[in-house]
Short mmCIF file of C-alpha atoms and ligand atoms in Angstrom, two decimals:
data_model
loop_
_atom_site.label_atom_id
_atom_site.label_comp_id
_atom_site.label_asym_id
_atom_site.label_seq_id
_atom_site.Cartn_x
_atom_site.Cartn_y
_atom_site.Cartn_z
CA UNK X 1 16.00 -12.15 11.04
CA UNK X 2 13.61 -11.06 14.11
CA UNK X 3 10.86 -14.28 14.25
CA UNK X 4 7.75 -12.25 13.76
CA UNK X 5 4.43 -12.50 15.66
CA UNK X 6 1.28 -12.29 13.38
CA UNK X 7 -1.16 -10.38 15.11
CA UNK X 8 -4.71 -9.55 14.32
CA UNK X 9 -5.93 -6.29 16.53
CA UNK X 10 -9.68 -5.95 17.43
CA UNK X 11 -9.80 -2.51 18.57
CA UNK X 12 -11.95 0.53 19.33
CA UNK X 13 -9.91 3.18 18.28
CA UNK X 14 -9.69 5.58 20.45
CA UNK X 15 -6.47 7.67 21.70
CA UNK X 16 -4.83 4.32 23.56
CA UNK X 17 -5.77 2.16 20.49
CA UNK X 18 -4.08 4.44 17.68
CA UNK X 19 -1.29 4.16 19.77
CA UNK X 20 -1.26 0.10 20.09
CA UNK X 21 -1.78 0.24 16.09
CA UNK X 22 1.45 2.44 15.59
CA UNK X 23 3.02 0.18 18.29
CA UNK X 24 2.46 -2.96 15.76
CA UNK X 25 3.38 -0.91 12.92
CA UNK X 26 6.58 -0.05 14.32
CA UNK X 27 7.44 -3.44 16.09
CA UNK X 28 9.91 -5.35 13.82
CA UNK X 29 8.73 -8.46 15.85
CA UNK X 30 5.55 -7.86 14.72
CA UNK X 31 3.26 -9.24 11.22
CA UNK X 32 0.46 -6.74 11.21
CA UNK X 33 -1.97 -9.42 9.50
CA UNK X 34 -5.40 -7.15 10.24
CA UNK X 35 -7.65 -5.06 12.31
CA UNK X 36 -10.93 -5.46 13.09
CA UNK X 37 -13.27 -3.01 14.85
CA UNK X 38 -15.96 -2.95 17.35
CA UNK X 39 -18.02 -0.18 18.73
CA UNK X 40 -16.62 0.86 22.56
CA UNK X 41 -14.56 4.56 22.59
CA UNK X 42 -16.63 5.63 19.44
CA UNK X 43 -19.00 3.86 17.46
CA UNK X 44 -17.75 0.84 14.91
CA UNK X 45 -17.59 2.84 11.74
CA UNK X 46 -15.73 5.83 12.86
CA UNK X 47 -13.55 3.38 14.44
CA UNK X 48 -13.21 1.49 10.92
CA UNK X 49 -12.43 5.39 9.88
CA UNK X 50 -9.69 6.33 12.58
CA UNK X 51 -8.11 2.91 11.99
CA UNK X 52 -7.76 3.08 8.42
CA UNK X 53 -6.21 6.75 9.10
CA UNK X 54 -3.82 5.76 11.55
CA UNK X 55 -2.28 2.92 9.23
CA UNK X 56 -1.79 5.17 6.19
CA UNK X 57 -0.25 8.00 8.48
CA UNK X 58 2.02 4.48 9.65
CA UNK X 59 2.66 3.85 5.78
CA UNK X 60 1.01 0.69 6.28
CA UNK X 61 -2.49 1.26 4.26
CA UNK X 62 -2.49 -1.91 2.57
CA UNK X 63 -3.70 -3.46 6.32
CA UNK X 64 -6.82 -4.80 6.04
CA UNK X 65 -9.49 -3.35 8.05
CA UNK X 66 -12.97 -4.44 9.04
CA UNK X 67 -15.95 -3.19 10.34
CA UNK X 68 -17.30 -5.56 13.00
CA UNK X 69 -20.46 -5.29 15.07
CA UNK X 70 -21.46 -1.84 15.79
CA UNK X 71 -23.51 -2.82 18.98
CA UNK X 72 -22.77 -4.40 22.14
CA UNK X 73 -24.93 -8.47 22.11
CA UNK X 74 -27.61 -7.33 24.22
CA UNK X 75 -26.72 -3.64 25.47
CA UNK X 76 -27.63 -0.60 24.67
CA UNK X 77 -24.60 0.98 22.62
CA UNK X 78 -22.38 3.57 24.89
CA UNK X 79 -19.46 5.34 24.17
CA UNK X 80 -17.27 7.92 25.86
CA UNK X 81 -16.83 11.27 23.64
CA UNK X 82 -15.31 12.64 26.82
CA UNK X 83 -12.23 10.29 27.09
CA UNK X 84 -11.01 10.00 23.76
CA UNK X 85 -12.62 13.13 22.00
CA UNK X 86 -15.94 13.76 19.63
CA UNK X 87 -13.95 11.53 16.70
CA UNK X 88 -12.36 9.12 19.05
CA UNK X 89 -8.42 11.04 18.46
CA UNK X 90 -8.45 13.31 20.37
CA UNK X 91 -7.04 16.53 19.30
CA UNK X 92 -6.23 15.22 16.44
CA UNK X 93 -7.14 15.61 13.06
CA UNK X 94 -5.98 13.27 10.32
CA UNK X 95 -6.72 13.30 6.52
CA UNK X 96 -9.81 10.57 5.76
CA UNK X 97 -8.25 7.40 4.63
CA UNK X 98 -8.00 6.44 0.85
CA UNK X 99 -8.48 2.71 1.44
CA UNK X 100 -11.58 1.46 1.44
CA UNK X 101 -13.18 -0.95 4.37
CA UNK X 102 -12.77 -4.89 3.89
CA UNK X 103 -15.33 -6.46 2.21
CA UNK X 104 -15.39 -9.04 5.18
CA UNK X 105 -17.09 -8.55 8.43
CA UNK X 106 -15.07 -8.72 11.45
CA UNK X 107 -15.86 -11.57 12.62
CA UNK X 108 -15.51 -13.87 9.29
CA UNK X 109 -11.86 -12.32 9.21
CA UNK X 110 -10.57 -13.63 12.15
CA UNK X 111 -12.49 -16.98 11.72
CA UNK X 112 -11.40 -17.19 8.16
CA UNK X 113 -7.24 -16.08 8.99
CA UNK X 114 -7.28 -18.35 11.94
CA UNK X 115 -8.66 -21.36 10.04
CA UNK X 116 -6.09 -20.49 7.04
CA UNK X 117 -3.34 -20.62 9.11
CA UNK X 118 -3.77 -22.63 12.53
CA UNK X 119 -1.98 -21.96 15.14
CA UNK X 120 -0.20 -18.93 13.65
CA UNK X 121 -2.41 -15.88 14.88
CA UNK X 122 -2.20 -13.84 18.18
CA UNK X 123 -5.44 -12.05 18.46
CA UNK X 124 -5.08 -9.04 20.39
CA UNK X 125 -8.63 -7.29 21.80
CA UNK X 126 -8.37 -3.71 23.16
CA UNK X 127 -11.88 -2.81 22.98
CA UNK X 128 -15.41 -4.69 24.32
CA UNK X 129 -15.39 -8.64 23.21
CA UNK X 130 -18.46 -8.43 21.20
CA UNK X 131 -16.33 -9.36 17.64
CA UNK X 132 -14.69 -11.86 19.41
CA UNK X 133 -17.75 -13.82 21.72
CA UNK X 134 -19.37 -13.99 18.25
CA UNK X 135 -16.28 -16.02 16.36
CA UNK X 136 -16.17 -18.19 19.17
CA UNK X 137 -20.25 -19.10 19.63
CA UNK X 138 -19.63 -19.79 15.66
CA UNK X 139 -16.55 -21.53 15.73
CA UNK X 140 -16.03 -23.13 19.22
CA UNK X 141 -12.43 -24.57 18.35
CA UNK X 142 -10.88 -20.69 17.56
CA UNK X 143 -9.04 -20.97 20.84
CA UNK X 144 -7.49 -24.12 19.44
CA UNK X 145 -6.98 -22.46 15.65
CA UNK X 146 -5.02 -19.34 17.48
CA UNK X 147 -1.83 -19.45 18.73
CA UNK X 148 -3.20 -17.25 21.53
CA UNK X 149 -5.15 -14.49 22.67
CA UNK X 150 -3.99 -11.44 24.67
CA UNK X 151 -6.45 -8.65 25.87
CA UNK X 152 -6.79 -5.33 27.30
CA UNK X 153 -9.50 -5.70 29.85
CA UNK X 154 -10.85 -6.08 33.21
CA UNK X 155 -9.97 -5.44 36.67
CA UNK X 156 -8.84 -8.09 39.10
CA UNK X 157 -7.84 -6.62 42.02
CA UNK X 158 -8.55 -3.00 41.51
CA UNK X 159 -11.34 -0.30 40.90
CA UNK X 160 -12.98 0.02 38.25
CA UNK X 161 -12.62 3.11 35.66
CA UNK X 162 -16.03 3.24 33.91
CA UNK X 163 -17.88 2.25 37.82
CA UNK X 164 -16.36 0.76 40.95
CA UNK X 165 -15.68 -2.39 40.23
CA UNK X 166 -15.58 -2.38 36.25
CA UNK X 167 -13.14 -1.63 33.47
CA UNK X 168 -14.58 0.54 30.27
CA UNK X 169 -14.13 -2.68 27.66
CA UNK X 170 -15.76 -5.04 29.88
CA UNK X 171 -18.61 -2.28 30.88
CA UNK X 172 -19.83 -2.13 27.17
CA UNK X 173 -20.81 -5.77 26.70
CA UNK X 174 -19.72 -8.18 29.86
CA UNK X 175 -22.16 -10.89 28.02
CA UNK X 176 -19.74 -11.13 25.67
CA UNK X 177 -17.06 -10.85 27.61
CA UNK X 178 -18.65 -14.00 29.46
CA UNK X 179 -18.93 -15.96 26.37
CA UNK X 180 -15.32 -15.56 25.91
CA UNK X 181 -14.02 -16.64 28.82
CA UNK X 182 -16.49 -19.50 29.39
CA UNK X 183 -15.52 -20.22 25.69
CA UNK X 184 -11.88 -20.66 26.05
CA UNK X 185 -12.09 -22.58 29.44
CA UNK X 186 -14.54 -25.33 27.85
CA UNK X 187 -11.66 -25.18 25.10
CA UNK X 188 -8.94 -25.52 27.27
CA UNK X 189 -10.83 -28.33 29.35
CA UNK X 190 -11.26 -30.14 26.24
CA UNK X 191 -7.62 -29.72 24.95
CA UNK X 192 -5.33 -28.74 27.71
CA UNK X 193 -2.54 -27.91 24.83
CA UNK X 194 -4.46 -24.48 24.66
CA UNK X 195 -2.88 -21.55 26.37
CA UNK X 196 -4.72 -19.27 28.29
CA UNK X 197 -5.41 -16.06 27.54
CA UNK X 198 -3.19 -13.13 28.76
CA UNK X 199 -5.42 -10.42 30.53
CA UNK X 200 -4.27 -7.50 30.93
CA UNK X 201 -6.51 -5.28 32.90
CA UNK X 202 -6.50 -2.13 35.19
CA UNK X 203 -4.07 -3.69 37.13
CA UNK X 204 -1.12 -3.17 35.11
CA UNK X 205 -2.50 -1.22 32.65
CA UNK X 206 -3.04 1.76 35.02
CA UNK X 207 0.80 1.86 35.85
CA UNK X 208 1.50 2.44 31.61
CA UNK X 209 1.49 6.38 32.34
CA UNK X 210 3.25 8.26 29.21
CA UNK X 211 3.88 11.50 30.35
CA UNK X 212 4.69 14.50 28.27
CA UNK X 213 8.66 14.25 28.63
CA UNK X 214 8.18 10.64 27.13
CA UNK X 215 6.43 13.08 23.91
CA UNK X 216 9.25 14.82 23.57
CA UNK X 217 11.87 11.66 23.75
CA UNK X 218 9.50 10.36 21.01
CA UNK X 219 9.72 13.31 18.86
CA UNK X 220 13.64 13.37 19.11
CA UNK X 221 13.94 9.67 18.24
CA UNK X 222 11.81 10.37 15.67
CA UNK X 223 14.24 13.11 14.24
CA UNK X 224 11.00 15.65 14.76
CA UNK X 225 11.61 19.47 15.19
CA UNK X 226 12.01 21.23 16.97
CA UNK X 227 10.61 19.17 19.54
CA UNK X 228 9.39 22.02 21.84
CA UNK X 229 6.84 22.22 19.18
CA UNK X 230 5.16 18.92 20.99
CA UNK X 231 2.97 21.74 22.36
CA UNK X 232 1.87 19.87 25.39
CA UNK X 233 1.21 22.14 28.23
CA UNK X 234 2.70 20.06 31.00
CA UNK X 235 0.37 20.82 33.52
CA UNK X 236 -0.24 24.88 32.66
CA UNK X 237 -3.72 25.47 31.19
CA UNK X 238 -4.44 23.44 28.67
CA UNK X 239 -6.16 26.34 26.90
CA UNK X 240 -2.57 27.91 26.41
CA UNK X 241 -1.55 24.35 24.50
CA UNK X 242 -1.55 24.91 20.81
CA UNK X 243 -1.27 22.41 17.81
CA UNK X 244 1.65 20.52 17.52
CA UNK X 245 3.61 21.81 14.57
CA UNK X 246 6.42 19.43 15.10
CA UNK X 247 7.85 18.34 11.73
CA UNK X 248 6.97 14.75 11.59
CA UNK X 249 3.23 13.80 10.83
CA UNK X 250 3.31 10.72 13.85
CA UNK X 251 4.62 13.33 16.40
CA UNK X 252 2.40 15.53 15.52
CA UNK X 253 -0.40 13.14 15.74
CA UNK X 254 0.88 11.61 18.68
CA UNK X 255 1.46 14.98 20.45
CA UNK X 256 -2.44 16.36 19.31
CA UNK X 257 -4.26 12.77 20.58
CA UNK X 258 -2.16 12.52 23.28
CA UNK X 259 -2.88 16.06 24.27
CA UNK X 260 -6.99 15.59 25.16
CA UNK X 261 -6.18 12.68 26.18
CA UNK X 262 -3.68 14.01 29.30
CA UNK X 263 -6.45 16.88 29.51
CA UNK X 264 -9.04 13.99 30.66
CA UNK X 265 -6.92 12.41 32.97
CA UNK X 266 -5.92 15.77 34.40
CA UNK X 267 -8.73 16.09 35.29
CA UNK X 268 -10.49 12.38 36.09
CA UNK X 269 -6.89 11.08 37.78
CA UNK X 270 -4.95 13.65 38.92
CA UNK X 271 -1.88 13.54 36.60
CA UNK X 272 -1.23 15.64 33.16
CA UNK X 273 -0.04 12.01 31.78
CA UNK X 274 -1.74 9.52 30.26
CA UNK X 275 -3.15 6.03 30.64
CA UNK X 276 -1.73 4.21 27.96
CA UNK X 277 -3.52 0.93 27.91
CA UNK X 278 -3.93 -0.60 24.54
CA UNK X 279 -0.15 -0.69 23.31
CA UNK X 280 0.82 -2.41 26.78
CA UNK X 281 -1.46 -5.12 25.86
CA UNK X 282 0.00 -5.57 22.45
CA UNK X 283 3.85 -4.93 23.70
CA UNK X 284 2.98 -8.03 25.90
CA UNK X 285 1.22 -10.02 23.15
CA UNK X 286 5.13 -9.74 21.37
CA UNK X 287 7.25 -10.33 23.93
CA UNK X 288 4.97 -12.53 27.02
CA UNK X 289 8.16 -11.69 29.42
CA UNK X 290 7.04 -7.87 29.94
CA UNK X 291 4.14 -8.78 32.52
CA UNK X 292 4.01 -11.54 34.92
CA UNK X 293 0.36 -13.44 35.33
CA UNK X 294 -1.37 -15.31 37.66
CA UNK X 295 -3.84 -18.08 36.77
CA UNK X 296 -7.34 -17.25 37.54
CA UNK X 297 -10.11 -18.74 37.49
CA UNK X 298 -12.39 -15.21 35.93
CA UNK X 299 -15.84 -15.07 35.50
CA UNK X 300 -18.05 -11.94 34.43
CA UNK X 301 -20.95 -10.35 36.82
CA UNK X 302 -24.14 -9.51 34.85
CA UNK X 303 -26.66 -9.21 36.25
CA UNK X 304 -24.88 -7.15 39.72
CA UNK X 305 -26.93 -3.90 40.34
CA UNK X 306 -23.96 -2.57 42.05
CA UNK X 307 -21.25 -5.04 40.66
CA UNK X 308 -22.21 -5.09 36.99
CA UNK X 309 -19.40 -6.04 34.21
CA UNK X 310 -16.79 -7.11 37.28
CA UNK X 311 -14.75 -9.69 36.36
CA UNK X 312 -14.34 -11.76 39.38
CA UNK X 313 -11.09 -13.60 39.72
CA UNK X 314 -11.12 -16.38 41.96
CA UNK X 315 -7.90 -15.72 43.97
CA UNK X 316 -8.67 -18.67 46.63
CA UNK X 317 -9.62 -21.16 44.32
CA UNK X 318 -13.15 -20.96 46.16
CA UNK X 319 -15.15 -22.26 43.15
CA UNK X 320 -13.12 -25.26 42.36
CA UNK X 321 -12.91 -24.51 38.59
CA UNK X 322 -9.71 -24.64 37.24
CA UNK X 323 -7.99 -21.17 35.71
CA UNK X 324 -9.08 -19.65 32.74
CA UNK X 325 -6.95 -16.84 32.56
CA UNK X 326 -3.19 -15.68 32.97
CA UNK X 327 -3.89 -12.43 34.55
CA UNK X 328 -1.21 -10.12 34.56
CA UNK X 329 -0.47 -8.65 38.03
CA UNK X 330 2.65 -7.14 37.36
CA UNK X 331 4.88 -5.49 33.98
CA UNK X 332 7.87 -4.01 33.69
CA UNK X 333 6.79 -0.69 32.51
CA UNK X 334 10.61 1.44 31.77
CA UNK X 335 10.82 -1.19 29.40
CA UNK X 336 7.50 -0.76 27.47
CA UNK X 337 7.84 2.95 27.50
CA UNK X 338 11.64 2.71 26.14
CA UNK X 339 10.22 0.15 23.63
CA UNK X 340 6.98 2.68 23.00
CA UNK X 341 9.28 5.33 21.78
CA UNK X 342 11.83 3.47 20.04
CA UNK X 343 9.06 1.75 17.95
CA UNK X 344 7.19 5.02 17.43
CA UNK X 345 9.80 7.34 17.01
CA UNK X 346 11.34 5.17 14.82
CA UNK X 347 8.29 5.19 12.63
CA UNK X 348 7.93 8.66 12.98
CA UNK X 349 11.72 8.76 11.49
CA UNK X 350 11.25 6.92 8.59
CA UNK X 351 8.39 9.30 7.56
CA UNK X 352 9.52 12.70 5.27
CA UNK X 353 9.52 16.34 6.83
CA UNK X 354 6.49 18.19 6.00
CA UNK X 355 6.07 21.67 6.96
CA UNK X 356 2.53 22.18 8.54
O1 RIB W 1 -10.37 0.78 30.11
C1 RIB W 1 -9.41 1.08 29.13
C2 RIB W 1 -9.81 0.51 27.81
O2 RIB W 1 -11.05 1.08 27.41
C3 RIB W 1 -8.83 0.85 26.68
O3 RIB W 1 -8.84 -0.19 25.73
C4 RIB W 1 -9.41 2.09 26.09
O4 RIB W 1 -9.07 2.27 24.71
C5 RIB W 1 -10.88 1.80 26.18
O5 RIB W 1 -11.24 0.96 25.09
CA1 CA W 2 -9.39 0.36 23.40
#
């Protein structure tokens, strides 16, 4: 029997995000305990919305999912239509969930599952911190009730996407993001049994390209067809690219978010691929051997007129405080992407054809 990790997501779904959820779905290594949202992508409740879509399309829509603070601690609320599409999928359409939203907010889910079962949890953020800087200013010893924390966030020792020097989930609230990681290292100083957190930012994350021949090993481990119907347009005007009518309701999803989402960085990075973030972060939170990290000492800028939202890793130890984050400077990427389809397609395969 596979020892499973129990994982509660805190995401901003978005393109990369649906993806990480379907990730978890399909990872037998995996106990899909929760998801909680947070405004970043799109705003909090159509994230609550997309969520709750994406696990019943996964066959999981007894998941628990709840809505979580819908603006950023101190910021004005922003969110980027243009990356991940007016709905936050993309191309992608997807019948509106049955299940209704927890009855819980956000952040008295994790508190409450992490204080039920200590030491259990991996909580796994992919969007801005805001849920997660308000469990800890409530409960200060959460990094001690979790049996860790992995994120998708930051860059240490590359540009920015969202400006220069700053990654999108750190860009929407960096207070928060500050709270966190001043949070965890007065934890850790406190109880040096805590582990650090595992940061994956731009770094790594920008080397998780799925491209569309990855689509279309997806949609044959998935059983999909015919899998030329993935309907990607590989580079030829998008325009021509019509709906996926590929047999299997993940492909197709996959294949229709997937599609804007190669569109964007088309044109923003100079591939017809994709960034795929978010499901990095969480094939790391299963198995810690896919990235190697550094210890950093990480701080947030926020109050930088050019620098705002950088998180500033301490490389030379300049500051004299000790590390509070494993930052991941390298992952072996074939691996995630073999892993990304198997889990995927696999979930794709265990769903029934339906004709479009
Ligand atoms: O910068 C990439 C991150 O910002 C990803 O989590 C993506 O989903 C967006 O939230
Ligand atoms: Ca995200």
């Amino acid at each position: 029997m596979t020892e499973r990790t129990a994982l509660i997501l805190d995401v901003d779904t978005g393109i990369d995000d649906s993806l990480a959820l379907l990730y978890a779905a399909g990872s037998p290594d995996a106990e899909l305990v929760a998801v909680t949202c947070v405004s970043g992508n799109i705003d909090a409740r159509q994230v609550a919305v997309n969520s709750r879509a994406i696990l019943e399309l996964a066959g999981r829509p007894d998941i628990e999912v709840a809505l979580g603070r819908e603006v950023p601690l101190i910021r004005a609320l922003e969110t980027t239509p243009e990356t991940h599409g007016p709905q936050g999928l993309g191309h992608a359409e997807l019948p509106p969930p049955s299940q209704p939203l927890s009855e819980r907010h956000a952040v008295d889910l994790i508190l409450d599952e992490a204080r039920r079962r200590p030491g259990e949890i991996m909580l796994v953020t992919l969007g801005p911190l805001t849920n997660l800087a308000l469990a800890v200013m409530r409960e200060p010893s959460l990094p001690r009730l979790l049996k860790g924390y992995t994120l998708m966030g930051g860059a240490f020792g590359v540009s920015g996407n969202t400006t220069p020097t700053t990654e999108w989930n750190i860009h929407c609230d960096p207070e928060a993001a500050a709270i966190v990681f001043r949070a965890w290292g007065s934890a850790m100083a406190a109880d040096p049994s805590i582990a650090r957190p595992v940061a994956l930012g731009l770094d790594v994350t920008e080397r998780a390209r799925i491209l569309p021949d990855d689509v279309v090993r997806l949609a044959r481990r998935a059983g999909s067809t015919p899998d030329d119907s993935i309907a990607l347009a590989r580079g030829e005007d998008p325009m021509l690219a019509a709906r996926s009518v590929a047999s299997r309701p993940i492909v197709r999803y996959v294949a229709d978010a997937l599609r804007f989402y190669m569109e964007f960085h088309a044109r923003y990075d100079g591939f017809y691929g994709a960034f795929i973030h978010d499901p990095l972060a969480v094939a790391a939170a299963l198995d810690r051997g896919l990235v190697t990290t550094e210890p950093l000492y990480v701080d947030v800028e926020t109050r930088g007129e050019l620098t705002d939202g950088m998180t500033v890793a301490d490389r030379r130890r300049l500051t004299g405080k000790p590390p509070n984050l494993d930052v991941a400077v390298s992952a072996d990427i074939p691996v995630f992407l073999d892993r990304l389809v198997e889990r995927i397609g696999g979930l794709a395969a265990d769903h029934p054809d339906v004709s479009r």
